[in-house]
Short mmCIF file of C-alpha atoms in Angstrom, two decimals:
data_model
loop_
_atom_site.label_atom_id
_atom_site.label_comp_id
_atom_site.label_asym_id
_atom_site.label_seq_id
_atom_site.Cartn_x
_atom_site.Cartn_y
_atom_site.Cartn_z
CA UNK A 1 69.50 210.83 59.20
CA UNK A 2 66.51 212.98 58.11
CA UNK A 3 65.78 212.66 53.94
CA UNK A 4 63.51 215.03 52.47
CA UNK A 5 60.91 213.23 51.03
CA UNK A 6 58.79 214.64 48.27
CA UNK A 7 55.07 214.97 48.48
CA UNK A 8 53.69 213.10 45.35
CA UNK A 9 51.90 215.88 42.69
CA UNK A 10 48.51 217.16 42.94
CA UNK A 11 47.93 215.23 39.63
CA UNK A 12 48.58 212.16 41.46
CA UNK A 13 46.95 212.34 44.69
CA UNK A 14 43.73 212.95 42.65
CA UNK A 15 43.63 210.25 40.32
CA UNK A 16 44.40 208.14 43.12
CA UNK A 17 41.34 209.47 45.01
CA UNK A 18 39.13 209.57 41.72
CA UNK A 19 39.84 206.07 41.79
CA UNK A 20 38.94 204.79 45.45
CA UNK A 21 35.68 206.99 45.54
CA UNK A 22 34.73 205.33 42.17
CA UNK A 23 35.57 202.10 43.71
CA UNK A 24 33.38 202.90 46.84
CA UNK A 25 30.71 204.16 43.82
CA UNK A 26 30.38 200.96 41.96
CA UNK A 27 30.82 198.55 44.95
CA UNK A 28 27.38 198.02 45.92
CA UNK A 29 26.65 197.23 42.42
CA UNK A 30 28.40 193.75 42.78
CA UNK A 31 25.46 192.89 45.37
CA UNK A 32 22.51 193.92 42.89
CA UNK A 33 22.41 197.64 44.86
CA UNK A 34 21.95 200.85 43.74
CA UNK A 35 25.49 203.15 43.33
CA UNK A 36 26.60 205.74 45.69
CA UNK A 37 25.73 208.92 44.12
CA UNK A 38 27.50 211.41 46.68
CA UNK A 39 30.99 208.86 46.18
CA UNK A 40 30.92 208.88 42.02
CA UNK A 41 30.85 212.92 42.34
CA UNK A 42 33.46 213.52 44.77
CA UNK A 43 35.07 211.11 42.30
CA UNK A 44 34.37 212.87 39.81
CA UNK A 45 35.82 215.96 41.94
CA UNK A 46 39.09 214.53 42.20
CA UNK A 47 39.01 213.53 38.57
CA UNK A 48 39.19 217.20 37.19
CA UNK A 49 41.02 218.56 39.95
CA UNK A 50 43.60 216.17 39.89
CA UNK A 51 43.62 216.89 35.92
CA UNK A 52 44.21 220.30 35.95
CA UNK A 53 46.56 220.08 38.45
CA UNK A 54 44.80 222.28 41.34
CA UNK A 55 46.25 223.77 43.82
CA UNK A 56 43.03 223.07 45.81
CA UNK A 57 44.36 219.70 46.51
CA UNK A 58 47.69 220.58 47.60
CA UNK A 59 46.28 221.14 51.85
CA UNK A 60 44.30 217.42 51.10
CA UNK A 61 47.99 215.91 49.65
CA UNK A 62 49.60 217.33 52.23
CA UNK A 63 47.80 216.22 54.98
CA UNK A 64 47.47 212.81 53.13
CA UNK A 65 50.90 212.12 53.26
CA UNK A 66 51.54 213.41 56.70
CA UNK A 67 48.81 210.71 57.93
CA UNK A 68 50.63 208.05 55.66
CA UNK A 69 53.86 209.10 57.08
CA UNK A 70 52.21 208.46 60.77
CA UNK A 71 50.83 205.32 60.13
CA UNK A 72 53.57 204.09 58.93
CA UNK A 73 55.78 204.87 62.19
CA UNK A 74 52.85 203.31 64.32
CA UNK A 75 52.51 200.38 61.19
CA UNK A 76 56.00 199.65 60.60
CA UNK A 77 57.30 198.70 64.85
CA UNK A 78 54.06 197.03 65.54
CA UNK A 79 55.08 194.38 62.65
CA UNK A 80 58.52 194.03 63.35
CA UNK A 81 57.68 192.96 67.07
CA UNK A 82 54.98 190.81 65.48
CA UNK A 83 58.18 188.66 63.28
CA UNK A 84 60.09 188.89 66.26
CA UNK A 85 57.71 187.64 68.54
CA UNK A 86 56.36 185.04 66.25
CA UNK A 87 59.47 183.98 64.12
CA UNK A 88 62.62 184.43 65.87
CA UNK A 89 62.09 184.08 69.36
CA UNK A 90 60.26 180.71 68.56
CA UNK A 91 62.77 179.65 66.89
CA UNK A 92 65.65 180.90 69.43
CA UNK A 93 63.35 178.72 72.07
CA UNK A 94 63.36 176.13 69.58
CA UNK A 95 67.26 175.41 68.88
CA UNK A 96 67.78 176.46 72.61
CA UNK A 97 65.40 172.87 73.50
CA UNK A 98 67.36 171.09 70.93
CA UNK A 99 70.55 172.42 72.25
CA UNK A 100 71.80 173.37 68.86
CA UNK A 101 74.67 176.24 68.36
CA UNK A 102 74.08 176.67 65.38
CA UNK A 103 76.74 179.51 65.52
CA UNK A 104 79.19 177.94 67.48
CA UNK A 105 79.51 180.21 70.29
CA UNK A 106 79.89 177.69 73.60
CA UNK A 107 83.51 177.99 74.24
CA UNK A 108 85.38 175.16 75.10
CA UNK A 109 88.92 176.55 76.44
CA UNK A 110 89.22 178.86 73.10
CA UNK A 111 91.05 182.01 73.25
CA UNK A 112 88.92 182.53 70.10
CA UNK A 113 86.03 182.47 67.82
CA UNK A 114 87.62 182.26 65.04
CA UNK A 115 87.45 179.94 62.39
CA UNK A 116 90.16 178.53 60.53
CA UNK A 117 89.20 177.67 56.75
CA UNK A 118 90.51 174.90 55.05
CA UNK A 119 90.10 175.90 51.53
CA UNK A 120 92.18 179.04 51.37
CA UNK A 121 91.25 181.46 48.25
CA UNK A 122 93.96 183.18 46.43
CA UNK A 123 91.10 184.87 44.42
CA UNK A 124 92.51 184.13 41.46
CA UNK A 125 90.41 183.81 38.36
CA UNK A 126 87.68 184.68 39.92
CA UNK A 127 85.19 184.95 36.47
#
């Protein structure tokens, strides 16, 4: 069930970078502050590199994207038990109070689940 993913390009990873360390640059100049020197030139780093395509940035990418990739298997169960545990099992608690089956599955002397339709489709027609 493995896929090879592909790492994004060089070109890529360093625009994307040129654009948070400018973003980290300018910030403080919302709040009337001086900008951060040492942030616009490692933006400015990033810029060309990621222009010319280094190969410089390929370790950086690389170990960018292995950190994304761990995040997201730390990220991804820790907010899936979060809906669980705040959606459905409220709402399983909920319908159990109100004694609602919503999927009809009490059996009352049934041999079986199923349910008989009373509109029976030929599929005919259908468009």
């Amino acid at each position: 069930m493995s896929k090879k993913i592909k790492i994004p390009s060089n070109k890529s990873f360093g625009i994307v970078f040129f654009v948070v360390f400018l973003a980290i640059s300018i910030y403080p100049l919302l709040n009337q502050e001086d900008y951060r020197l040492w942030s616009l030139i490692t933006a400015l780093i990033f810029l060309v590199l990621g222009l010319i395509n280094s190969s410089i940035l390929t370790p950086l990418n690389l170990l960018w994207f292995k950190f994304g990739m761990l995040l997201g298997r730390i990220v991804s169960p820790v907010i899936m038990a979060l809906v669980f545990f705040g959606v459905v099992t409220p709402t399983g608690l909920i319908m159990k109070l109100f004694k609602k089956d919503l999927l009809k599955l009490k059996r009352k002397n049934k041999r079986s689940y199923w349910i008989e339709r009373k509109d029976k489709s030929e599929m005919k027609n259908q468009f």
